[in-house]
Short mmCIF file of C-alpha atoms in Angstrom, two decimals:
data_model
loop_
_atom_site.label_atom_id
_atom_site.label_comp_id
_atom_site.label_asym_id
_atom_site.label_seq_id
_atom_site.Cartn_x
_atom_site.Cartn_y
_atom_site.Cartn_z
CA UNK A 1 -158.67 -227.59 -180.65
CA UNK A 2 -156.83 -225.96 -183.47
CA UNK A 3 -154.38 -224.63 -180.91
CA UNK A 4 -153.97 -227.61 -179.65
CA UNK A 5 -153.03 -229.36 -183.07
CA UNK A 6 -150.51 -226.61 -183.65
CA UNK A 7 -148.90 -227.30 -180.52
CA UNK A 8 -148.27 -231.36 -180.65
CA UNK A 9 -147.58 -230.57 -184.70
CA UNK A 10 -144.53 -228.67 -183.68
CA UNK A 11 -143.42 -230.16 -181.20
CA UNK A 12 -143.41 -233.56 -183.43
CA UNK A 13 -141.49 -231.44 -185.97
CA UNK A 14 -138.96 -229.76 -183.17
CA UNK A 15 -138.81 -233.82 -181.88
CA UNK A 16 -137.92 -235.02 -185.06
CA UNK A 17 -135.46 -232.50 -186.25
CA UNK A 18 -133.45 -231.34 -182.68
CA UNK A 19 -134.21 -233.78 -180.18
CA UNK A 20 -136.40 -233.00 -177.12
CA UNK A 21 -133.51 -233.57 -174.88
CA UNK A 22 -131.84 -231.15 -176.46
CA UNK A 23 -134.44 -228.45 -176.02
CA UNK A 24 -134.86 -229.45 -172.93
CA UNK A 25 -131.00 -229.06 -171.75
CA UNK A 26 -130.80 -225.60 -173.87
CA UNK A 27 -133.77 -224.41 -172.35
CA UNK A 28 -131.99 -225.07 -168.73
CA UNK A 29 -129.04 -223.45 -170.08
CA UNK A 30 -130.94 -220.72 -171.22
CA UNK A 31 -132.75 -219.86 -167.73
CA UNK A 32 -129.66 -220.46 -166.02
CA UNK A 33 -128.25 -217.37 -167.99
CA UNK A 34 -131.80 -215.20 -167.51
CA UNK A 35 -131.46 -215.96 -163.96
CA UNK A 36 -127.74 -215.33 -163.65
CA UNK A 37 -128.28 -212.20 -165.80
CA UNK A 38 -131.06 -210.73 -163.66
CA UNK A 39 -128.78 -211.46 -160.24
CA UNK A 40 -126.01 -209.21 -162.10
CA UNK A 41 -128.59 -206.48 -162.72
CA UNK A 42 -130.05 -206.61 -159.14
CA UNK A 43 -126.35 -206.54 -157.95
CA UNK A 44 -126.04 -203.31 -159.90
CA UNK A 45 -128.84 -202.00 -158.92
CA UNK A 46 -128.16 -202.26 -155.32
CA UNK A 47 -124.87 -200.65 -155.45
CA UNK A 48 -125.85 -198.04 -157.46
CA UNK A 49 -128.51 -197.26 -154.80
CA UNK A 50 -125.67 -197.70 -151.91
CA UNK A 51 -123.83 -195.34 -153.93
CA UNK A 52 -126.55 -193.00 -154.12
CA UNK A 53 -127.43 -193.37 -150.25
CA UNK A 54 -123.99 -193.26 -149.46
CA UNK A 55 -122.95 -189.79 -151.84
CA UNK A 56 -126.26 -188.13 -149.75
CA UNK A 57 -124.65 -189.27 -146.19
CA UNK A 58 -121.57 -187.92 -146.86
CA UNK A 59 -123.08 -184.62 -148.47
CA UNK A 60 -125.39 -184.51 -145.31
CA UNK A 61 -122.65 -184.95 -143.10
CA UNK A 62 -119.92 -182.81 -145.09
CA UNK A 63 -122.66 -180.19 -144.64
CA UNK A 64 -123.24 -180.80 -141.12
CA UNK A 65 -119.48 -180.40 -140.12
CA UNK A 66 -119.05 -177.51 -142.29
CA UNK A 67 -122.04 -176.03 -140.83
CA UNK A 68 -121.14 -176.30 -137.07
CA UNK A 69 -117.62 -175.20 -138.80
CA UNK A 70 -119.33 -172.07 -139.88
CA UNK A 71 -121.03 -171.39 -136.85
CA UNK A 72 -117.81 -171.97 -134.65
CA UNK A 73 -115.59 -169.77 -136.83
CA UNK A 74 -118.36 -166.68 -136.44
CA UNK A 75 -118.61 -167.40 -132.31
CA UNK A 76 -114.56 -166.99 -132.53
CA UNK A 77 -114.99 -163.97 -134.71
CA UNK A 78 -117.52 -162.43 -132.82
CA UNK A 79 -115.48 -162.71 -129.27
CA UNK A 80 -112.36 -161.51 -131.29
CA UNK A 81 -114.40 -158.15 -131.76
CA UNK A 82 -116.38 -157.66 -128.59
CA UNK A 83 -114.28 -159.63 -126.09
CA UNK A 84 -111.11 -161.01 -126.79
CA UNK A 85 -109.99 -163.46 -124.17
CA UNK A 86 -106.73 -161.95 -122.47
CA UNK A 87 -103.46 -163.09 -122.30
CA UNK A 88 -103.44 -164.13 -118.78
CA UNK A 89 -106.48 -166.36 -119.28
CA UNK A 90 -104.97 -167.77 -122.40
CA UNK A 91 -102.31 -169.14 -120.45
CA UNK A 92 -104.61 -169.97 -117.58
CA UNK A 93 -104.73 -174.19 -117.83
CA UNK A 94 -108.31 -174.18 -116.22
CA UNK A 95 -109.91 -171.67 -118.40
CA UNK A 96 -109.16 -173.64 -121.88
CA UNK A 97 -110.33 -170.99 -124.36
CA UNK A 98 -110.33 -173.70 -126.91
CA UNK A 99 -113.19 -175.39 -125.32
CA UNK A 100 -114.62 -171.80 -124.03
CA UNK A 101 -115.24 -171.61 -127.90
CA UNK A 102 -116.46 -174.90 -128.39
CA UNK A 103 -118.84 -174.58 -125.36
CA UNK A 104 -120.36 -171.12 -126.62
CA UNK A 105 -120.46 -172.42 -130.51
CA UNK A 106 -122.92 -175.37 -129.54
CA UNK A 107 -126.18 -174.88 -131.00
CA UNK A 108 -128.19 -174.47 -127.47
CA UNK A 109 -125.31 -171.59 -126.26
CA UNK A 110 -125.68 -169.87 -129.86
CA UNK A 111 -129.23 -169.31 -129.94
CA UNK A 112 -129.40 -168.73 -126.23
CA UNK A 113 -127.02 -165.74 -126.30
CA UNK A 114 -128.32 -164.77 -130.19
CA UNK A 115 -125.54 -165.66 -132.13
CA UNK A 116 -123.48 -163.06 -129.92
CA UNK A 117 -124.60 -160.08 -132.17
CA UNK A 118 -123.77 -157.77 -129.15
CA UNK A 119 -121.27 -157.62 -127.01
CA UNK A 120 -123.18 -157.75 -124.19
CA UNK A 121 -124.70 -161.42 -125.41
CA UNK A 122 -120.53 -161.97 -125.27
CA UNK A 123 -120.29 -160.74 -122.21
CA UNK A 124 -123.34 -163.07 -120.35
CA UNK A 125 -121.87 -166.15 -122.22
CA UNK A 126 -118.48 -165.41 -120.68
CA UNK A 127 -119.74 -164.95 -117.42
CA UNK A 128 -121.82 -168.33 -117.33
CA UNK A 129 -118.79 -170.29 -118.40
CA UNK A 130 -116.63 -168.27 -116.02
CA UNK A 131 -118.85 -169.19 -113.33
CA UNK A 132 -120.38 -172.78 -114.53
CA UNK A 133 -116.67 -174.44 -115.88
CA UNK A 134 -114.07 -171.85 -114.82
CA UNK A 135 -114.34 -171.27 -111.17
CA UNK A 136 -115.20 -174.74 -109.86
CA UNK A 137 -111.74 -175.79 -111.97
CA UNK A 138 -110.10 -173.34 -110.94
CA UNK A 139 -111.25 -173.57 -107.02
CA UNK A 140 -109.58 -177.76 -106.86
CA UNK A 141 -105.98 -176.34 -107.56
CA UNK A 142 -106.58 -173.77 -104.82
CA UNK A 143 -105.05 -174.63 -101.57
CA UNK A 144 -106.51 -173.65 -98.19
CA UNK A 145 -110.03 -173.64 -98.95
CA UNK A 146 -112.35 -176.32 -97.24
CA UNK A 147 -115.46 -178.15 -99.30
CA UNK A 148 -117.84 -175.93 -97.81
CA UNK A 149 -115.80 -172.55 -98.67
CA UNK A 150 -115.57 -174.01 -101.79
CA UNK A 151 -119.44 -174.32 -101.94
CA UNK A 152 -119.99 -170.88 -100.92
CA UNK A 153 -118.00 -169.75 -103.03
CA UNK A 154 -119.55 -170.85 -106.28
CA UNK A 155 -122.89 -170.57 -104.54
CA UNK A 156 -122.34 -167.04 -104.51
CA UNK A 157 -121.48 -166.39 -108.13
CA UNK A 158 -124.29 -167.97 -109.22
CA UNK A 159 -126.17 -164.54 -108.14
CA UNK A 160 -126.20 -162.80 -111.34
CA UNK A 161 -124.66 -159.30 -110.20
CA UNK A 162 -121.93 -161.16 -108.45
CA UNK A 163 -121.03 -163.63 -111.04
CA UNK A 164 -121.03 -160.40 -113.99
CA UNK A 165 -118.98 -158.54 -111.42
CA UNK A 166 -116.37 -161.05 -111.08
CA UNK A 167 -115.73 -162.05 -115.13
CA UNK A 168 -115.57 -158.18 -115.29
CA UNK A 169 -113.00 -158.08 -113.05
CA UNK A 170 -111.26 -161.21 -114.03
CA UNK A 171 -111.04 -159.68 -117.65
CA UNK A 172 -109.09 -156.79 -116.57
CA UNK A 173 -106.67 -158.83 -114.34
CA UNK A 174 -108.10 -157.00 -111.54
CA UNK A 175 -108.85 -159.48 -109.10
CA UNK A 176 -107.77 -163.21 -108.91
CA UNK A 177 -110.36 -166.40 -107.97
CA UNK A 178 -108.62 -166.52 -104.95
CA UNK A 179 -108.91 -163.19 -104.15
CA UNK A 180 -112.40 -162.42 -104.76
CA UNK A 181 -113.43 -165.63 -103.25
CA UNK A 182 -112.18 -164.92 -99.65
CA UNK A 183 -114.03 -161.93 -100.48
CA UNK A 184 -117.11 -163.40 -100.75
CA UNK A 185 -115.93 -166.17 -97.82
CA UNK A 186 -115.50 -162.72 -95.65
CA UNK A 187 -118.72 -160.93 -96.74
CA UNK A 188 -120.61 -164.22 -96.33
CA UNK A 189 -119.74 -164.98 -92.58
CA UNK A 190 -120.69 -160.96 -92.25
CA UNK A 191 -124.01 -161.35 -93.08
CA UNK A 192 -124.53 -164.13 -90.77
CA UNK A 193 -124.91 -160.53 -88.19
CA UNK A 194 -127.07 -158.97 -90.59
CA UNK A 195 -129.22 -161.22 -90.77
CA UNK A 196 -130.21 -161.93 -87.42
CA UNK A 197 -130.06 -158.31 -87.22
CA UNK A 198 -133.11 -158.39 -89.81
CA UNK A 199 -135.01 -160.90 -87.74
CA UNK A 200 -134.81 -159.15 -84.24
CA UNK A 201 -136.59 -156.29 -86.47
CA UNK A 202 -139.09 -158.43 -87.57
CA UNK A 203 -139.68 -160.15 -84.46
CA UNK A 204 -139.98 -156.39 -82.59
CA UNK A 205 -141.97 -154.33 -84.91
CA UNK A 206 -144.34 -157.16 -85.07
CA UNK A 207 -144.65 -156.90 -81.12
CA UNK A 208 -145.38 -152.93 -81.14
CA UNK A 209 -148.08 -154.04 -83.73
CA UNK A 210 -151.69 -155.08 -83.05
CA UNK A 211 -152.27 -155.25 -86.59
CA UNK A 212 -155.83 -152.96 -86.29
CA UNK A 213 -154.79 -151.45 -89.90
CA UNK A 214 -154.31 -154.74 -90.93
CA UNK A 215 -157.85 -157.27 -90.65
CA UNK A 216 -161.22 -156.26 -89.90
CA UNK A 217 -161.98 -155.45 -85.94
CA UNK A 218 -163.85 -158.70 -85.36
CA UNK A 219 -160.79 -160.89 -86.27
CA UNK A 220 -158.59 -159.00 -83.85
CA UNK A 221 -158.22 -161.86 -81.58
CA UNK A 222 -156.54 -163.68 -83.92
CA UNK A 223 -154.17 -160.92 -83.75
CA UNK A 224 -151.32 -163.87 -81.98
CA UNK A 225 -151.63 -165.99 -84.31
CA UNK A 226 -151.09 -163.52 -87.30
CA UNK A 227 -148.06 -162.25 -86.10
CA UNK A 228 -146.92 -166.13 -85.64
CA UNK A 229 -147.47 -166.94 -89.15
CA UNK A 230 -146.16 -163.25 -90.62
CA UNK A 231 -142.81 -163.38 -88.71
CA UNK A 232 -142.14 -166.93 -89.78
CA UNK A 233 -142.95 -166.15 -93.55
CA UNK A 234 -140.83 -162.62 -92.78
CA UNK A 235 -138.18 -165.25 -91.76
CA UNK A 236 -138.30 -166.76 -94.58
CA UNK A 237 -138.48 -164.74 -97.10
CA UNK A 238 -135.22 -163.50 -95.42
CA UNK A 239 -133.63 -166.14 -95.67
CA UNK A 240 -134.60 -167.07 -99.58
CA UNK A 241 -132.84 -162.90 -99.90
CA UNK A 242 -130.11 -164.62 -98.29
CA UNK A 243 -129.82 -167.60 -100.48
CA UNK A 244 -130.60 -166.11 -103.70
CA UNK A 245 -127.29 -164.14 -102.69
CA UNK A 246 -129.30 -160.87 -102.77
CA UNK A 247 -127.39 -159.38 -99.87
CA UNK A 248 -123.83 -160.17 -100.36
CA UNK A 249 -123.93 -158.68 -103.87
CA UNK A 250 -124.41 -155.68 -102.58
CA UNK A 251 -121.28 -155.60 -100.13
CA UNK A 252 -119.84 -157.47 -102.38
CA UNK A 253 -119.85 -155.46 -105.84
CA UNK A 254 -119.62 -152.23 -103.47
CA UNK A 255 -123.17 -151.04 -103.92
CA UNK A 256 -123.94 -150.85 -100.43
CA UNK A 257 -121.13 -150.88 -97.53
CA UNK A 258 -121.95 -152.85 -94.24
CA UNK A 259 -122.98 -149.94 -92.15
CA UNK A 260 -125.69 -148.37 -94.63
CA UNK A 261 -127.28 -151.53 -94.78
CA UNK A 262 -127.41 -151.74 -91.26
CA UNK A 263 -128.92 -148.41 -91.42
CA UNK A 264 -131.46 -149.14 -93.87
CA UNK A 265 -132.38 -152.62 -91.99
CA UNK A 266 -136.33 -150.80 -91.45
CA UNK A 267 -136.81 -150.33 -94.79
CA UNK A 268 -135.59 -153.97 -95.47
CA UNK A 269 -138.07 -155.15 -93.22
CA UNK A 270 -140.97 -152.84 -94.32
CA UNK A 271 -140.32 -154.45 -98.02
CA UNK A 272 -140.40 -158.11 -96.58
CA UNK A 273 -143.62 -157.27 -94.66
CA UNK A 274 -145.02 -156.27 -98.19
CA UNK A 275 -144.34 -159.30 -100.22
CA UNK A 276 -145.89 -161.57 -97.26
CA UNK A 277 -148.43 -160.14 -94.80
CA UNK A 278 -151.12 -160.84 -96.72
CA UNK A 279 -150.13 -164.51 -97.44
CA UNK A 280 -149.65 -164.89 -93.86
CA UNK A 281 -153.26 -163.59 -92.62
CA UNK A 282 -154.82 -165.46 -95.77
CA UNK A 283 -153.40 -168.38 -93.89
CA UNK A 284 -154.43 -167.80 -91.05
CA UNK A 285 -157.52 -167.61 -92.14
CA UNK A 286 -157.68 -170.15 -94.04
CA UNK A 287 -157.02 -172.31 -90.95
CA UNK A 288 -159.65 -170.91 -89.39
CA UNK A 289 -161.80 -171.69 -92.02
CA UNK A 290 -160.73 -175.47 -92.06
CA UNK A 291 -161.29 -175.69 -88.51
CA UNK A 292 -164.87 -174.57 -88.86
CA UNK A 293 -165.84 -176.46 -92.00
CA UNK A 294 -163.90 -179.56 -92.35
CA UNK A 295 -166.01 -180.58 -95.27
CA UNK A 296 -164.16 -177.77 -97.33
CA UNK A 297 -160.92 -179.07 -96.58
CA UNK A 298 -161.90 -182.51 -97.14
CA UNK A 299 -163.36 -181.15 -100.88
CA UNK A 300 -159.98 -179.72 -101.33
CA UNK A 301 -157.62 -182.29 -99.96
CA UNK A 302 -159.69 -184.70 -102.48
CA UNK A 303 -158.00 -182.41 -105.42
CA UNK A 304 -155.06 -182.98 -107.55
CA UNK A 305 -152.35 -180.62 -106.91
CA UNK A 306 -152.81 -178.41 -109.84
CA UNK A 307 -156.51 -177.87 -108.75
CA UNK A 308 -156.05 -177.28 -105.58
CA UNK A 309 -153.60 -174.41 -106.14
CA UNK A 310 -155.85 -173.26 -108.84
CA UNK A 311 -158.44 -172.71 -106.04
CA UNK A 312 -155.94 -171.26 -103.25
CA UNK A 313 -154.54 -168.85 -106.12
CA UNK A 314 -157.81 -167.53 -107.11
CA UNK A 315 -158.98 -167.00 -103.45
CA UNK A 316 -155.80 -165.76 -102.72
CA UNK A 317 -156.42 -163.18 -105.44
CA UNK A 318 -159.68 -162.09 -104.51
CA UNK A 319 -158.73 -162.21 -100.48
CA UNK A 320 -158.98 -158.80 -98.95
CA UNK A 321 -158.38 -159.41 -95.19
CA UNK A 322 -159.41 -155.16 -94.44
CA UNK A 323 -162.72 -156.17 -96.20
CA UNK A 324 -163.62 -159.85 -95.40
CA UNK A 325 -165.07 -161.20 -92.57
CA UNK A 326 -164.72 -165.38 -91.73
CA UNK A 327 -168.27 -165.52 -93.25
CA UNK A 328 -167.52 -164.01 -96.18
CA UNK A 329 -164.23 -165.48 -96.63
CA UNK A 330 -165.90 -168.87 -96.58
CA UNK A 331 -168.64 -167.74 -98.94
CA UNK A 332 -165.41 -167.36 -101.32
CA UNK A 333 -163.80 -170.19 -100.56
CA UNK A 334 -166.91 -172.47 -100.96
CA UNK A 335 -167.67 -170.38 -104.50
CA UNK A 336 -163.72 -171.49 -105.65
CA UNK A 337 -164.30 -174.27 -104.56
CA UNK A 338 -167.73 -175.04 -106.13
CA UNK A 339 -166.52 -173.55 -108.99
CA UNK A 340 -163.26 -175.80 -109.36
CA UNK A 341 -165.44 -179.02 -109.15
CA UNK A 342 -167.78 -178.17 -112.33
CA UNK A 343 -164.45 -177.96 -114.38
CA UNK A 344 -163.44 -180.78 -113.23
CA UNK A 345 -166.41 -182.54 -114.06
CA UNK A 346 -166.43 -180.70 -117.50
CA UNK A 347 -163.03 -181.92 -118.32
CA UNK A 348 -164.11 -185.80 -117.45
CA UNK A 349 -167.04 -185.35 -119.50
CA UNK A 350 -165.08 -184.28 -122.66
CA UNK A 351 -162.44 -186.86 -121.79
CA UNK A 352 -164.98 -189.14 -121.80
CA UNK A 353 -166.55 -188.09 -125.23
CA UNK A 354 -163.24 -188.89 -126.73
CA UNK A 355 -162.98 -192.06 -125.63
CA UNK A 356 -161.74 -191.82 -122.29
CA UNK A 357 -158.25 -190.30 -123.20
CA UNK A 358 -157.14 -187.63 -120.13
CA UNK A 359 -155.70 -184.51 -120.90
CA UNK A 360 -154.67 -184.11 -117.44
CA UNK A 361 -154.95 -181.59 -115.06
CA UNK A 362 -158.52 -179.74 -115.28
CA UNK A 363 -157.10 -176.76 -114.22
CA UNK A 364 -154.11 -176.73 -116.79
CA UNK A 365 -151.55 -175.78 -114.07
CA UNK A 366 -151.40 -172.87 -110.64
CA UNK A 367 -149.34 -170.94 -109.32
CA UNK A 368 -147.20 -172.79 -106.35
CA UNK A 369 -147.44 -170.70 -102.76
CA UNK A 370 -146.90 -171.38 -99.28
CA UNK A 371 -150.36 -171.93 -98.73
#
């Protein structure tokens, strides 16, 4: 009440002396000019932040540039003192050594050939550019080549001795893209012999052979159907050799000539029987095995992909077709098999305990085969 009383007493007195209007309109005023002050400080404050923001964009950025500067004038220095880019590649319009630098100063070619401490990290990046930007460049201004020499062509330096070979070469002004190309054009229509040559071999050893050192006595009348499946994964693995350009770098960087790989066409074949007879009887078997017991490859069929070439890899693994009778093989199988469907059912259960989120594949991956 007492606060009260002092209240209407001054306002009577501020009434009576200034006017209530009056206080009224200066008191408008007077919040007009807070208000109007306080947009002027937020307007300050705002650009000073925009400054602020702005100054640390500009020193990112200025840092970024010179950075990538940095890293681009050490590339250039380090080519300058392991490889220096010739004169006749200088002047070559489709080589561009200007963007040869820019292309092996970018952060992905600078770590991947480690900041070209060595000059044979120079010499790889060259080679990849030669090959990857270079040569199909170069290859349009050439006349007399068709789309598929052109293809074979670059197909062929992608094989890592043949491509090296070439910017070697190149880099000396010893050969020409032209040249070297109806090289490989030459070489490649060559082995075309060669490697029929390679599956006549294959297809006759395999005939004098009736595989008794191979598989276990009681699986000898399978003996047809091994030799089906080994000379068609022989074949292929031939022709993967062929693709991977595994034969024409060796006539072609001189390692071998024509005739001494004719001469050493057994051996060839012996190696290729190495890497797949024993994938070819394991699927063979196999076969045999699904025939029998359908169940089993209904079990496995009802797999992801990952699982199921967890299983064949492990089998495959364990298989020893000198050792393993059908019985036993299936015994295997069924164990892989068996042993497959607990983890899965291990990994649902722990998917499930964490609130049904899947992790995936039980078997976290495989190994890929032809089986």
């Amino acid at each position: 009440l007492a606060a009260s009383n002092e209240v209407y007493q001054r306002m009577k007195e501020a009434d009576e002396t200034i006017g209530l209007g009056a206080i009224y309109q200066d008191g408008n005023q007077l919040l007009a000019e807070k208000r109007a002050q306080e947009a002027e400080a937020n307007k300050q404050m705002w650009f000073t932040i925009g400054k602020i923001v702005s100054g640390v964009v500009a020193a990112t950025a200025a840092g970024l540039v010179g950075f990538i500067s940095l890293r681009h004038l050490k590339t250039k220095q380090r080519f300058a003192e392991y490889l220096p880019v010739p004169k006749h590649l200088q002047e070559d319009i489709h080589f561009q050594q200007k963007e040869f630098l820019k292309w092996a100063s970018n952060r992905k070619n600078y770590q991947r050939y480690h900041q070209y401490q060595t000059a044979k990290d120079c010499q790889r990046a060259f080679t990849q550019y030669v090959t990857s930007t270079y040569v199909p460049a170069k290859l349009s201004s050439i006349t007399g080549y068709s789309t598929t020499d052109n293809w074979v062509i670059q197909h062929g330096l992608m094989n890592p001795l043949i491509g090296s070979y070439f910017s070697n070469l190149l880099l000396k002004k010893k050969t020409t893209l032209k040249q070297f190309g109806q090289l490989i054009l030459t070489q490649h229509d060559t082995l075309k012999t060669y490697q029929a040559q390679l599956g006549r071999e294959v297809s006759e050893r395999l005939a004098d052979d009736d595989l008794s050192d191979d598989v276990l006595p009681e699986k000898l009348p399978l003996a047809d159907a091994y030799r089906a499946e080994i000379a068609k994964q022989a074949k292929e693995e031939i022709r993967r050799r062929s693709e991977q350009g595994r034969y024409l770098a060796q006539l072609v960087t001189e390692r071998a000539s024509y005739p001494e790989m004719v001469q050493a066409i057994p051996k060839e074949v012996s190696d290729v029987f190495a890497e797949v007879k024993t994938d070819a009887l394991f699927q063979v078997d196999l076969t045999q095995i699904y025939q029998k017991h359908p169940e089993l490859a209904h079990k496995l069929s009802s797999f992801d992909a990952s699982d199921r070439e967890a299983v064949l890899n492990n089998a495959r693994q364990e298989y020893d077709p000198q050792g393993m009778n059908m019985a036993l093989f299936f015994v295997m199988m069924n164990t892989h098999v068996s042993h497959q469907e607990q983890v899965i059912a291990d990994t649902q259960s722990s998917s499930n305990d964490f609130g049904g989120f899947s992790g995936g594949s039980s078997s976290g991956g495989g190994v890929s085969g032809s089986w």
